[in-house]
Amino acid sequence: MSHADQSLRERILQTSRTLLYSQGHLALSMRSIAKEVGVSATSIYLYFDNKDHLLHTLIEESVEELSVFIEDKVLQATTVVDKFTENIRAYVEFALTNPEKYQIIYNVHPEAMSRYPKEKFRKARRCYELLVGFIEEGVAKGLMEVANPVIAAYSIWAQLHGVVSVVINQRLDNRIDRDLFVQESLDHIVQGFLVRSTV
Amino acid sequence: MSHADQSLRERILQTSRTLLYSQGHLALSMRSIAKEVGVSATSIYLYFDNKDHLLHTLIEESVEELSVFIEDKVLQATTVVDKFTENIRAYVEFALTNPEKYQIIYNVHPEAMSRYPKEKFRKARRCYELLVGFIEEGVAKGLMEVANPVIAAYSIWAQLHGVVSVVINQRLDNRIDRDLFVQESLDHIVQGFLVRSTV
Amino acid sequence: MSHADQSLRERILQTSRTLLYSQGHLALSMRSIAKEVGVSATSIYLYFDNKDHLLHTLIEESVEELSVFIEDKVLQATTVVDKFTENIRAYVEFALTNPEKYQIIYNVHPEAMSRYPKEKFRKARRCYELLVGFIEEGVAKGLMEVANPVIAAYSIWAQLHGVVSVVINQRLDNRIDRDLFVQESLDHIVQGFLVRSTV
Amino acid sequence: MSHADQSLRERILQTSRTLLYSQGHLALSMRSIAKEVGVSATSIYLYFDNKDHLLHTLIEESVEELSVFIEDKVLQATTVVDKFTENIRAYVEFALTNPEKYQIIYNVHPEAMSRYPKEKFRKARRCYELLVGFIEEGVAKGLMEVANPVIAAYSIWAQLHGVVSVVINQRLDNRIDRDLFVQESLDHIVQGFLVRSTV
DNA sequence: GATGAATGAGGATTCATTCAT
DNA sequence: AATGAATGAATCCTCATTCAT
């Protein structure tokens, strides 16, 4: 594989992400991608078997990038509580700074997701299992009050996803300050799990 | 308007909801709806001007039904805190028992939503403004600790949406009990706003 | 047939003419006519077997009206030359004051005309045969110079049609005065047939 | 551009012309063209953006060909009167030998013409402005009697169009010899403008 | 490595028409 | 006399994909 190939593959993926985020699903046709990239539609098939393969690659890469981003951030934290909060903070940070990548993980779902290889879902759980570990450690050390760490982690993730989605999909009321909204929401989600006396 | 008319219109809407929920956007074509209903595609145009009109009707009806459902439930509560929690509980209850209706409100978005009449968005905010009122009252009565009621209400809504979405879109881990997950998530969201001393 | 029937039939015809002239062929659907008339599309079929029948009726009535109009005008003239020029003038007058009726006779042609009953074409020739008669009489009296009256009449008709079409279809250059254009064209067409010495 | 490309594009245009001439507007669908050419309907879109683009191309090419044809013929004439008559004769000759091309210029009108780019109309006036020039020169040299050259040119064009239309649309009476009709009509139109003394 | 030609399937929508009432 | 319900066929057009080059 030459440099040029690599580059075209990357350009196709990047353009797809941008198109998907700015124009929506309906605008994401093989033709529109090719046009935007400045290449023939046929060329996409040199790198991807079909549209599904392209979409799945997009999901896979986003999942991977999100995981790596979180793992990186967590490594820099020291205490369990720090790792816990940093995990959450990093998740939101990634989503808000890379909305076109984050949204692919969740929004593509209904269409192509049914054909997404089940095994790859496991990868998507990586960062979530990280969170489970921190909670379990926190509970063991008496720093957190959590009945069921697995459920708690999933619940946190779900709530985060809700907060992030609202912001990304621009469903936030005009009168509400975006950063304040995110901050308050994060505080609320995190505080519920920490032992009060730690404050 | 004859019985048959009413019925076909209803059947079209119901089938659209089901198709949208089970098959996704891409499967929702005028043809596929007609086929499922067992009627010619042309017949849909007897009841809806075009596909947008049909989608907007679906959204509108769902929004209305959700609002009415919540308002009904809230009316049966007496104290502010009860009304507050009942509002939240009702929201989730509606979503989980009518997933195909709930999901229309949020998932149709990218395509037809941009052409959805702005004025109708206001209706969608009804139940959310209800929540703002309860929070303000709760704060006044010293039953809740909330810096900014508007942000809090939006944050609650976003978190609820996240939790509900996970369940509805079946992204929940198999090992997790659905009802337990919902219950714990709800508790977590609600508790954060209530004054501890009430415990 | 009651008064109301008559009236609806007339309204359908009139609306069809107007629509055809102002919006073009493509806008002339049974639905659009019905909508404009304020009646159900089905109602048109109470008065016309099908769209062809409606179009043919429009043509027939226009042809008839044009014939009657010309015959009336000609009757008021006394000399042969007067009748000749009056015939021509009346033709143009009808076309310019009833463009929506005139244009039906010629513009509908390509579509429905192939199915227009041949016998009815003869009626359309009535006013043209009138012209042949005048020319023959004029030649006999030495007032006109015409080799072949039949050809001459057809040629005049064709030229008139050209002039009238240009005006009606608004293909006339903006810089050109409509009335002047018609007057000069008419003069030119007529003068060529009259014996110079008569001037 | 390969040979095959060129050829298919040409075949589409030619088939469109033929269909339009023989069957009328209504028969000219993308499907019918494709069927006639023996190609899928989709293939047409490889050469034309949409139906309008195809129709406009047809008009443009016809206008261009007519202009070039006339200009060629006129160049071969020497005197002003010759150029004048040759201009007229060439116009009619083109129309009668290429009826399917001539008719496109005028008959497509009502539908697609409203969306025909204004600037291209100017090209259509080229041969007509040629005529204005000859008349002005003829008048200056005392060979023609014309009050208003612009109006005269337009009037001639209109009359020619009428004569040609009658022949092309086969509205000519069976008893009339086509060539004789055209000849006599031409003579009549031309003679009216020439100074008698030239006879 | 990349492309142009070509296509079958399907998209929303409109049409003339029929039928039962 | 008039209508609402319903439809099959047709409209333009877009899509993902294949194939030969």
Short mmCIF file of C-alpha atoms (C1' of nucleotides) in Angstrom, two decimals, chain D residues 5 8 40 42-43 47, chain E residues 4-9:
data_model
loop_
_atom_site.label_atom_id
_atom_site.label_comp_id
_atom_site.label_asym_id
_atom_site.label_seq_id
_atom_site.Cartn_x
_atom_site.Cartn_y
_atom_site.Cartn_z
CA ASP D 5 -19.67 8.16 -25.20
CA LEU D 8 -24.59 7.49 -27.04
CA SER D 40 -31.31 2.10 -19.30
CA THR D 42 -30.20 5.93 -15.81
CA SER D 43 -27.70 6.15 -18.61
CA TYR D 47 -24.79 12.81 -20.31
"C1'" DG E 4 -16.04 5.99 -17.01
"C1'" DA E 5 -19.94 3.45 -18.60
"C1'" DA E 6 -23.75 1.24 -17.42
"C1'" DT E 7 -27.63 -0.62 -14.78
"C1'" DG E 8 -31.58 -2.57 -11.73
"C1'" DA E 9 -33.90 -1.36 -7.90
#
